């Protein structure tokens, strides 16, 4: 999207971020931090790497020379002087954010950050520790976790650990998977020079594993498994890449009679080339966070056999891009490797599948964006809390008065069961949400996560189909809530879906099929894009010759006078929603003639069909929202039926299942539309009419509550959410229809 001139409530200078690590070496966490800081925009972020113990020359070479690296020289064991050194560093650099990584840095960083009043403190966990160490340190970790702003993990396995064992509220833990630079891993990379270097013949099949030679990697188990493989496939070779003491591994290979078939090239930086000569990648770890080397093997389109340890199961999908085996089970590992050696077609198919997974979920751009969004979100939300508009403060105060008076408890205890259907459109990172022109349609990510966490704990979350059936049978559980999304924006997939999955909240996604397929545009986004172009090109000068509605002429005058394009676009859309179809089309054609390029700024992307299928596989429901998002009450019968039936038919064909749910664009429809929906096999339809639904409610006119009412600068507010869901403020909004 083009740069939006709306003011962003963020620092006017780069965010100063200090990353605290135990050491900087060639290892997964350290390499991940290096990739992050190298790719951050220096106009927005000013990172500094602080290493408690050391920074190796090889690892320094991975970091952009412009990024400072500070080594504190920590002594072995507990070193109290590190706190004072960190305090001096924090006072000198005055960071906006300090981000510590893994247990070794946690205590030192928290104490120093508290002493220097660092505004935002984040702690990241990158690898799973031995169970005995976890239990020994558990009390300290629980205490320290309460002192930080947010915690991050690289796998959902670690995320669950922090929630279940460290007792961290789920909404304070952010799971950001590791990312890979796909350009470094061509699918058919050149491997001939390395084959010559390692003395590999064309017929040799290479099994590779990369990692430090430490007990947790369990390379002895891998060598034992390879001995079994070699007995059946003497053309196989095992490539063990990494640093550390390899003497015991060499002795074991010698004892098992495979010393000449096991290669130890040492620590290397040419991982893409190593993977290009690899036929099968193996991870034998007993404990794992999220393996960068597995991701790199997948990026290089290589099949993976890995132990079912830690986050490995989040990367290796059984029989799709590889196989999982129990940790320590060399027989199972050998059997899976042999299975792959015996089928080049299986190796190719699994390799391609792995590459697709990385492209979709683990690109380095996606990972860096996630960290950047988290840093900005943490900083901006802190500033917004101090600038709360008066109407929001009044609503929050009224909500608390209702709660503490006992009225909300009385209503909850005495009223009959009813169903609240929450309506969402977009979910964006906080800083992006502030820039979207249609504020009523967007929910900041942090608020959305808090809402889902609260709903999961305190309400009965139902699928929309289940809720409709329970309304029909008058068997609705107390505090019933459904979650719905309209329009099908891609952020529903990228941002909202992971949060829904994290909390186990079902949702229904209503999509506009014609816009998904690029055959039409959503009116509001198209108008804003075209207004931006008119402002950039001073297109109003040509438009003065046009005959146009007075309300359009008035808005163009304000644009010419210097009003922001986004503000004018939002006001225009409100006007267009109120006028008859012919007048709206006339105004839209005027804007289109003035912007033959279609608007310089692209519209926000919608989900693809593959992403929609993944939404379905996640257990969510999908419903129709017409072909082009018209107001159905304005169309003649054939046009209205085509919009309904066309969207339902397309979805049914693409998803290979019946479509039984429908959402009326802007809630507008004629009574006869209900009959058409029934004929098309639809079981329920939602409106934008504000309110809750009681048993006996017409299933083709279900009321909803716009979740945007709970969007406030102060951040998550569960008291306000509860009061809004109970409908206390509804009488103040009677007749309101959200844009």
PDB file of C-alpha atoms in Angstrom, residues 120-238:
ATOM      1  CA  UNK A 120       9.659  -1.710  27.016  1.00  0.00           C
ATOM      2  CA  UNK A 121      11.318  -4.976  28.048  1.00  0.00           C
ATOM      3  CA  UNK A 122      10.872  -8.095  25.909  1.00  0.00           C
ATOM      4  CA  UNK A 123      12.279 -11.563  26.554  1.00  0.00           C
ATOM      5  CA  UNK A 124      12.612 -14.250  23.902  1.00  0.00           C
ATOM      6  CA  UNK A 125      12.883 -18.012  24.381  1.00  0.00           C
ATOM      7  CA  UNK A 126      14.457 -19.825  21.422  1.00  0.00           C
ATOM      8  CA  UNK A 127      15.115 -23.356  22.635  1.00  0.00           C
ATOM      9  CA  UNK A 128      13.635 -25.917  24.984  1.00  0.00           C
ATOM     10  CA  UNK A 129      15.767 -26.737  28.041  1.00  0.00           C
ATOM     11  CA  UNK A 130      16.319 -30.055  29.734  1.00  0.00           C
ATOM     12  CA  UNK A 131      13.384 -30.913  32.000  1.00  0.00           C
ATOM     13  CA  UNK A 132      15.543 -30.901  35.157  1.00  0.00           C
ATOM     14  CA  UNK A 133      16.869 -27.413  34.389  1.00  0.00           C
ATOM     15  CA  UNK A 134      13.357 -26.172  33.691  1.00  0.00           C
ATOM     16  CA  UNK A 135      12.055 -27.381  37.055  1.00  0.00           C
ATOM     17  CA  UNK A 136      15.094 -26.047  38.929  1.00  0.00           C
ATOM     18  CA  UNK A 137      14.638 -22.566  37.481  1.00  0.00           C
ATOM     19  CA  UNK A 138      10.857 -22.528  37.225  1.00  0.00           C
ATOM     20  CA  UNK A 139      10.154 -20.236  40.173  1.00  0.00           C
ATOM     21  CA  UNK A 140      12.701 -17.690  38.982  1.00  0.00           C
ATOM     22  CA  UNK A 141      11.332 -17.768  35.456  1.00  0.00           C
ATOM     23  CA  UNK A 142       7.764 -17.263  36.646  1.00  0.00           C
ATOM     24  CA  UNK A 143       8.854 -14.247  38.692  1.00  0.00           C
ATOM     25  CA  UNK A 144      10.972 -12.730  35.921  1.00  0.00           C
ATOM     26  CA  UNK A 145       8.238 -13.268  33.320  1.00  0.00           C
ATOM     27  CA  UNK A 146       5.941 -11.026  35.342  1.00  0.00           C
ATOM     28  CA  UNK A 147       8.456  -8.176  35.051  1.00  0.00           C
ATOM     29  CA  UNK A 148       8.565  -7.934  31.261  1.00  0.00           C
ATOM     30  CA  UNK A 149       6.240  -6.276  28.768  1.00  0.00           C
ATOM     31  CA  UNK A 150       6.014  -9.290  26.489  1.00  0.00           C
ATOM     32  CA  UNK A 151       7.624 -12.663  25.836  1.00  0.00           C
ATOM     33  CA  UNK A 152       8.384 -14.189  22.452  1.00  0.00           C
ATOM     34  CA  UNK A 153       8.907 -17.780  21.329  1.00  0.00           C
ATOM     35  CA  UNK A 154       9.982 -19.368  18.056  1.00  0.00           C
ATOM     36  CA  UNK A 155       7.548 -22.293  18.222  1.00  0.00           C
ATOM     37  CA  UNK A 156       4.053 -22.941  19.484  1.00  0.00           C
ATOM     38  CA  UNK A 157       5.553 -25.740  21.603  1.00  0.00           C
ATOM     39  CA  UNK A 158       7.583 -23.154  23.521  1.00  0.00           C
ATOM     40  CA  UNK A 159       4.563 -20.865  23.605  1.00  0.00           C
ATOM     41  CA  UNK A 160       2.546 -23.557  25.382  1.00  0.00           C
ATOM     42  CA  UNK A 161       5.422 -24.118  27.801  1.00  0.00           C
ATOM     43  CA  UNK A 162       5.466 -20.461  28.834  1.00  0.00           C
ATOM     44  CA  UNK A 163       1.698 -20.388  29.232  1.00  0.00           C
ATOM     45  CA  UNK A 164       1.322 -23.686  31.088  1.00  0.00           C
ATOM     46  CA  UNK A 165       4.506 -23.804  33.206  1.00  0.00           C
ATOM     47  CA  UNK A 166       5.605 -20.204  33.543  1.00  0.00           C
ATOM     48  CA  UNK A 167       1.972 -19.147  34.132  1.00  0.00           C
ATOM     49  CA  UNK A 168       2.227 -16.323  31.606  1.00  0.00           C
ATOM     50  CA  UNK A 169      -1.145 -14.985  30.373  1.00  0.00           C
ATOM     51  CA  UNK A 170      -1.476 -16.186  26.744  1.00  0.00           C
ATOM     52  CA  UNK A 171      -1.977 -12.684  25.365  1.00  0.00           C
ATOM     53  CA  UNK A 172       1.467 -11.665  26.657  1.00  0.00           C
ATOM     54  CA  UNK A 173       3.246 -14.387  24.671  1.00  0.00           C
ATOM     55  CA  UNK A 174       3.933 -13.807  20.974  1.00  0.00           C
ATOM     56  CA  UNK A 175       4.911 -16.759  18.793  1.00  0.00           C
ATOM     57  CA  UNK A 176       7.072 -15.640  15.858  1.00  0.00           C
ATOM     58  CA  UNK A 177       8.418 -18.555  13.802  1.00  0.00           C
ATOM     59  CA  UNK A 178      11.905 -18.441  12.376  1.00  0.00           C
ATOM     60  CA  UNK A 179      12.235 -17.201   8.814  1.00  0.00           C
ATOM     61  CA  UNK A 180      14.421 -18.119   5.843  1.00  0.00           C
ATOM     62  CA  UNK A 181      15.814 -16.037   2.986  1.00  0.00           C
ATOM     63  CA  UNK A 182      14.493 -18.150   0.136  1.00  0.00           C
ATOM     64  CA  UNK A 183      16.731 -16.465  -2.428  1.00  0.00           C
ATOM     65  CA  UNK A 184      19.757 -18.113  -0.770  1.00  0.00           C
ATOM     66  CA  UNK A 185      18.335 -21.590  -1.333  1.00  0.00           C
ATOM     67  CA  UNK A 186      17.653 -22.297  -5.012  1.00  0.00           C
ATOM     68  CA  UNK A 187      15.783 -25.541  -5.558  1.00  0.00           C
ATOM     69  CA  UNK A 188      18.424 -26.877  -7.936  1.00  0.00           C
ATOM     70  CA  UNK A 189      21.607 -25.348  -6.559  1.00  0.00           C
ATOM     71  CA  UNK A 190      25.060 -26.254  -7.871  1.00  0.00           C
ATOM     72  CA  UNK A 191      26.815 -28.935  -5.809  1.00  0.00           C
ATOM     73  CA  UNK A 192      29.545 -30.191  -8.126  1.00  0.00           C
ATOM     74  CA  UNK A 193      32.432 -28.317  -6.495  1.00  0.00           C
ATOM     75  CA  UNK A 194      31.511 -29.647  -3.051  1.00  0.00           C
ATOM     76  CA  UNK A 195      31.134 -33.182  -4.398  1.00  0.00           C
ATOM     77  CA  UNK A 196      34.676 -32.960  -5.670  1.00  0.00           C
ATOM     78  CA  UNK A 197      35.894 -31.471  -2.362  1.00  0.00           C
ATOM     79  CA  UNK A 198      34.320 -34.275  -0.337  1.00  0.00           C
ATOM     80  CA  UNK A 199      35.237 -37.025  -2.811  1.00  0.00           C
ATOM     81  CA  UNK A 200      31.643 -37.926  -3.562  1.00  0.00           C
ATOM     82  CA  UNK A 201      30.855 -39.939  -6.685  1.00  0.00           C
ATOM     83  CA  UNK A 202      27.663 -39.318  -8.719  1.00  0.00           C
ATOM     84  CA  UNK A 203      26.068 -42.475  -7.311  1.00  0.00           C
ATOM     85  CA  UNK A 204      26.553 -41.445  -3.675  1.00  0.00           C
ATOM     86  CA  UNK A 205      23.393 -40.436  -1.826  1.00  0.00           C
ATOM     87  CA  UNK A 206      24.084 -37.809   0.846  1.00  0.00           C
ATOM     88  CA  UNK A 207      22.364 -37.682   4.262  1.00  0.00           C
ATOM     89  CA  UNK A 208      23.142 -34.393   6.019  1.00  0.00           C
ATOM     90  CA  UNK A 209      22.779 -33.048   9.544  1.00  0.00           C
ATOM     91  CA  UNK A 210      23.978 -29.641  10.719  1.00  0.00           C
ATOM     92  CA  UNK A 211      24.525 -28.588  14.327  1.00  0.00           C
ATOM     93  CA  UNK A 212      26.984 -28.185  17.150  1.00  0.00           C
ATOM     94  CA  UNK A 213      28.468 -31.412  18.517  1.00  0.00           C
ATOM     95  CA  UNK A 214      26.683 -31.246  21.871  1.00  0.00           C
ATOM     96  CA  UNK A 215      24.728 -33.999  23.676  1.00  0.00           C
ATOM     97  CA  UNK A 216      21.302 -32.483  22.977  1.00  0.00           C
ATOM     98  CA  UNK A 217      21.794 -33.009  19.215  1.00  0.00           C
ATOM     99  CA  UNK A 218      22.234 -36.782  19.821  1.00  0.00           C
ATOM    100  CA  UNK A 219      24.579 -37.394  16.903  1.00  0.00           C
ATOM    101  CA  UNK A 220      25.578 -40.826  18.354  1.00  0.00           C
ATOM    102  CA  UNK A 221      21.996 -41.989  17.739  1.00  0.00           C
ATOM    103  CA  UNK A 222      22.213 -40.679  14.180  1.00  0.00           C
ATOM    104  CA  UNK A 223      25.486 -42.534  13.536  1.00  0.00           C
ATOM    105  CA  UNK A 224      23.965 -45.767  14.865  1.00  0.00           C
ATOM    106  CA  UNK A 225      20.968 -45.277  12.558  1.00  0.00           C
ATOM    107  CA  UNK A 226      23.290 -44.551   9.635  1.00  0.00           C
ATOM    108  CA  UNK A 227      25.208 -47.790  10.257  1.00  0.00           C
ATOM    109  CA  UNK A 228      21.943 -49.678   9.694  1.00  0.00           C
ATOM    110  CA  UNK A 229      21.224 -47.660   6.563  1.00  0.00           C
ATOM    111  CA  UNK A 230      24.734 -48.201   5.199  1.00  0.00           C
ATOM    112  CA  UNK A 231      24.397 -51.963   5.557  1.00  0.00           C
ATOM    113  CA  UNK A 232      21.473 -51.858   3.090  1.00  0.00           C
ATOM    114  CA  UNK A 233      22.650 -48.886   1.015  1.00  0.00           C
ATOM    115  CA  UNK A 234      26.448 -48.775   0.756  1.00  0.00           C
ATOM    116  CA  UNK A 235      26.116 -45.864  -1.673  1.00  0.00           C
ATOM    117  CA  UNK A 236      24.930 -43.637   1.193  1.00  0.00           C
ATOM    118  CA  UNK A 237      27.156 -41.075   2.928  1.00  0.00           C
ATOM    119  CA  UNK A 238      26.563 -39.174   6.174  1.00  0.00           C
TER     120      UNK A 238
END
